[in-house]
Short mmCIF file of C-alpha atoms in Angstrom, two decimals:
data_model
loop_
_atom_site.label_atom_id
_atom_site.label_comp_id
_atom_site.label_asym_id
_atom_site.label_seq_id
_atom_site.Cartn_x
_atom_site.Cartn_y
_atom_site.Cartn_z
CA MET A 1 33.62 45.45 -23.57
CA ARG A 2 31.28 43.50 -25.82
CA ARG A 3 33.57 40.49 -25.68
CA ARG A 4 33.32 40.42 -21.84
CA ASP A 5 29.53 40.71 -21.98
CA PHE A 6 29.45 37.83 -24.44
CA ILE A 7 31.64 35.62 -22.21
CA LYS A 8 29.53 36.54 -19.14
CA GLY A 9 26.40 35.65 -21.06
CA ILE A 10 27.80 32.25 -22.14
CA ALA A 11 29.08 31.49 -18.62
CA GLY A 12 25.77 32.52 -17.07
CA SER A 13 23.76 30.39 -19.46
CA THR A 14 25.96 27.31 -18.90
CA ILE A 15 25.44 27.67 -15.16
CA ALA A 16 21.72 28.36 -15.45
CA TRP A 17 21.04 25.59 -17.96
CA PRO A 18 21.47 22.64 -15.51
CA LEU A 19 19.43 24.55 -12.92
CA ALA A 20 16.62 25.04 -15.43
CA ALA A 21 16.78 21.35 -16.38
CA ALA A 22 16.57 20.35 -12.70
CA ALA A 23 13.58 22.63 -12.22
CA GLN A 24 11.87 21.02 -15.21
CA GLN A 25 12.52 17.55 -13.76
CA ARG A 26 10.97 18.60 -10.45
CA ALA A 27 7.95 19.93 -12.31
CA GLN A 28 7.50 16.61 -14.16
CA LYS A 29 4.11 15.06 -13.52
CA ARG A 30 4.29 11.91 -11.41
CA ARG A 31 2.02 9.01 -12.25
CA VAL A 32 0.68 6.97 -9.35
CA ALA A 33 -1.44 3.85 -9.81
CA VAL A 34 -3.81 3.09 -6.94
CA LEU A 35 -4.96 -0.53 -6.65
CA MET A 36 -8.10 -0.44 -4.50
CA GLY A 37 -8.06 -4.13 -3.55
CA GLY A 38 -11.27 -5.33 -1.92
CA LEU A 39 -13.40 -2.47 -3.24
CA THR A 40 -15.44 -1.85 -6.37
CA ARG A 41 -16.13 1.53 -7.92
CA GLY A 42 -19.02 3.36 -6.31
CA GLU A 43 -18.70 1.97 -2.77
CA ALA A 44 -19.10 4.75 -0.21
CA ASP A 45 -16.19 3.50 1.94
CA GLY A 46 -13.91 3.42 -1.08
CA GLN A 47 -14.83 6.95 -2.12
CA ALA A 48 -14.19 8.18 1.42
CA GLU A 49 -10.71 6.61 1.29
CA VAL A 50 -10.01 8.22 -2.09
CA ASP A 51 -11.17 11.63 -0.81
CA ALA A 52 -8.93 11.36 2.26
CA PHE A 53 -5.95 10.23 0.14
CA GLU A 54 -6.34 13.07 -2.35
CA GLU A 55 -6.83 15.63 0.44
CA GLY A 56 -3.64 14.40 2.11
CA LEU A 57 -1.73 14.77 -1.15
CA LYS A 58 -3.00 18.35 -1.55
CA GLU A 59 -1.94 19.19 2.00
CA ILE A 60 1.67 18.26 1.24
CA GLY A 61 1.84 20.16 -2.05
CA TRP A 62 0.72 17.73 -4.74
CA LYS A 63 -1.75 19.13 -7.26
CA LEU A 64 -3.94 16.65 -9.10
CA GLY A 65 -3.57 17.04 -12.84
CA SER A 66 -0.64 19.42 -12.41
CA ASN A 67 2.27 17.58 -10.79
CA ILE A 68 0.58 14.24 -10.04
CA GLU A 69 -1.77 11.95 -11.93
CA LEU A 70 -3.70 9.23 -10.13
CA ASP A 71 -4.94 6.12 -11.97
CA TYR A 72 -7.39 4.07 -9.90
CA ARG A 73 -8.22 0.40 -10.38
CA TRP A 74 -11.22 -1.04 -8.49
CA PRO A 75 -10.97 -4.84 -8.84
CA GLY A 76 -13.13 -5.86 -5.89
CA ALA A 77 -12.14 -8.85 -3.76
CA GLU A 78 -11.91 -11.51 -6.48
CA LEU A 79 -8.26 -12.47 -6.87
CA ALA A 80 -8.65 -13.00 -10.62
CA GLN A 81 -9.89 -9.41 -11.01
CA VAL A 82 -7.10 -8.11 -8.77
CA SER A 83 -4.59 -9.92 -10.96
CA ILE A 84 -6.07 -8.39 -14.13
CA ALA A 85 -5.89 -4.91 -12.56
CA ALA A 86 -2.29 -5.57 -11.49
CA ASN A 87 -1.37 -6.49 -15.07
CA GLU A 88 -2.93 -3.25 -16.31
CA ILE A 89 -0.91 -1.29 -13.77
CA VAL A 90 2.35 -3.00 -14.78
CA ALA A 91 1.64 -2.13 -18.42
CA MET A 92 1.17 1.56 -17.45
CA ARG A 93 4.63 1.67 -15.76
CA PRO A 94 3.67 4.25 -13.11
CA ASP A 95 6.24 5.95 -10.87
CA LEU A 96 4.60 4.38 -7.81
CA VAL A 97 1.84 1.92 -6.88
CA VAL A 98 -0.36 2.43 -3.84
CA SER A 99 -1.81 -0.96 -3.00
CA ARG A 100 -4.81 -1.34 -0.70
CA SER A 101 -5.11 -4.76 1.01
CA THR A 102 -2.94 -7.78 1.66
CA PRO A 103 -4.06 -9.77 -1.42
CA ALA A 104 -3.58 -6.79 -3.76
CA THR A 105 -0.08 -6.17 -2.39
CA ALA A 106 0.81 -9.86 -2.70
CA ILE A 107 -0.21 -9.84 -6.36
CA MET A 108 1.71 -6.59 -7.09
CA LEU A 109 4.87 -7.81 -5.35
CA ASN A 110 7.92 -8.60 -7.52
CA ARG A 111 6.58 -6.81 -10.57
CA GLY A 112 9.41 -4.26 -10.68
CA LEU A 113 7.44 -1.28 -9.38
CA PRO A 114 7.83 0.61 -6.09
CA ILE A 115 4.87 -0.08 -3.80
CA VAL A 116 3.36 1.70 -0.82
CA PHE A 117 0.82 -0.59 0.83
CA VAL A 118 -2.07 0.21 3.15
CA LEU A 119 -4.43 -2.08 5.09
CA VAL A 120 -2.03 -5.00 5.15
CA ALA A 121 -2.56 -7.40 8.04
CA ASP A 122 1.00 -8.61 8.66
CA PRO A 123 3.59 -7.23 6.23
CA ILE A 124 6.48 -9.20 7.74
CA SER A 125 4.81 -12.65 7.71
CA SER A 126 3.36 -11.88 4.29
CA GLY A 127 6.91 -11.39 3.01
CA PHE A 128 6.40 -7.80 1.89
CA VAL A 129 9.05 -6.26 4.17
CA GLN A 130 12.02 -7.52 6.20
CA ASN A 131 11.03 -5.54 9.29
CA LEU A 132 8.86 -2.53 10.03
CA GLY A 133 11.74 -0.20 10.95
CA HIS A 134 13.75 -0.92 7.80
CA PRO A 135 11.49 -2.51 5.20
CA GLY A 136 14.19 -2.94 2.53
CA GLY A 137 13.61 -3.25 -1.19
CA SER A 138 11.08 -1.09 -3.01
CA VAL A 139 8.10 -1.90 -0.79
CA THR A 140 6.95 0.04 2.25
CA GLY A 141 3.69 0.99 3.80
CA PHE A 142 1.25 1.12 6.66
CA SER A 143 -0.31 -1.68 8.65
CA VAL A 144 -3.42 -0.83 10.64
CA PHE A 145 -3.57 -4.26 12.22
CA GLU A 146 -1.49 -5.50 15.11
CA THR A 147 -1.33 -9.28 15.12
CA SER A 148 -1.04 -9.46 18.91
CA VAL A 149 -4.64 -8.21 19.07
CA GLY A 150 -5.82 -11.53 17.63
CA GLY A 151 -5.02 -13.28 20.90
CA LYS A 152 -7.15 -10.80 22.81
CA TRP A 153 -10.05 -11.46 20.42
CA LEU A 154 -9.82 -15.17 21.19
CA ALA A 155 -9.71 -14.47 24.93
CA LEU A 156 -12.84 -12.30 24.68
CA LEU A 157 -14.69 -15.00 22.78
CA LYS A 158 -13.81 -17.56 25.45
CA GLU A 159 -15.05 -15.48 28.39
CA PRO A 160 -17.95 -17.25 30.20
CA ARG A 161 -20.48 -14.47 29.70
CA ARG A 162 -20.02 -14.63 25.93
CA ARG A 163 -21.20 -18.29 25.86
CA PHE A 164 -19.21 -19.25 22.78
CA LEU A 165 -18.52 -22.95 22.99
CA GLU A 166 -16.77 -23.08 19.66
CA PHE A 167 -15.97 -20.80 16.78
CA ARG A 168 -14.32 -21.21 13.44
CA CYS A 169 -12.12 -18.96 11.40
CA CYS A 170 -11.66 -18.94 7.64
CA SER A 171 -8.60 -17.45 6.01
CA THR A 172 -6.23 -17.69 3.11
CA PRO A 173 -3.05 -18.95 4.77
CA ARG A 174 -0.84 -17.90 1.87
CA LEU A 175 -1.95 -14.28 2.22
CA HIS A 176 -2.20 -13.91 6.01
CA SER A 177 -5.38 -11.97 5.46
CA SER A 178 -6.41 -11.14 9.01
CA PRO A 179 -4.93 -10.82 12.48
CA MET A 180 -7.45 -13.34 13.82
CA ALA A 181 -6.42 -15.93 11.25
CA ILE A 182 -2.74 -15.34 12.00
CA CYS A 183 -3.38 -15.75 15.71
CA VAL A 184 -5.34 -18.96 15.17
CA ARG A 185 -2.58 -20.41 12.97
CA ARG A 186 0.11 -19.48 15.51
CA ARG A 187 -1.86 -21.07 18.33
CA GLN A 188 -2.42 -24.20 16.27
CA ARG A 189 1.31 -24.49 15.67
CA HIS A 190 1.96 -24.27 19.40
CA ARG A 191 -1.02 -26.53 20.26
CA ARG A 192 -2.32 -24.10 22.88
CA TRP A 193 -5.66 -23.89 21.15
CA ALA A 194 -7.11 -25.82 18.26
CA PRO A 195 -10.55 -25.70 16.66
CA ARG A 196 -12.67 -28.86 16.41
#
């Protein structure tokens, strides 16, 4: 009788051991780096975004300090500072990077870390994803801008009651930083509209 109990105990423990290991893996704390491109620490808008992000994580079962750790970097809009923050993030080797803004995502790209981007103007033209339905690679995210809106902005500016005779647009062509800039560049290519 004791021999059977012993064998049952060994068999039970060999079955339970992988299950316990899997449970420990699920309980492992995930480290997420958040690159707050375009914002510096202390800005009210930035803090509101952080609060909304952390609240959303709580709603889907993540507990700060328990099963997830968030490391924020606030480089502002200067590309040199964004690059420094990106290097710090790469050195940390987080499980995931949340990147806020087109320039921040462009700098984080191809650094060997999975990225979820937000506030990116045109992820396809920027080269971040292949298409919105199937992004491919280790980069995905959310775009709050629709580039087709840029054409409507131009049309509104040209309406007679607005009295705009000319307007200029500044952008960073390499980063496709705004829908308006993308629209202006596309129209320049097709020679339908060109600034003076």
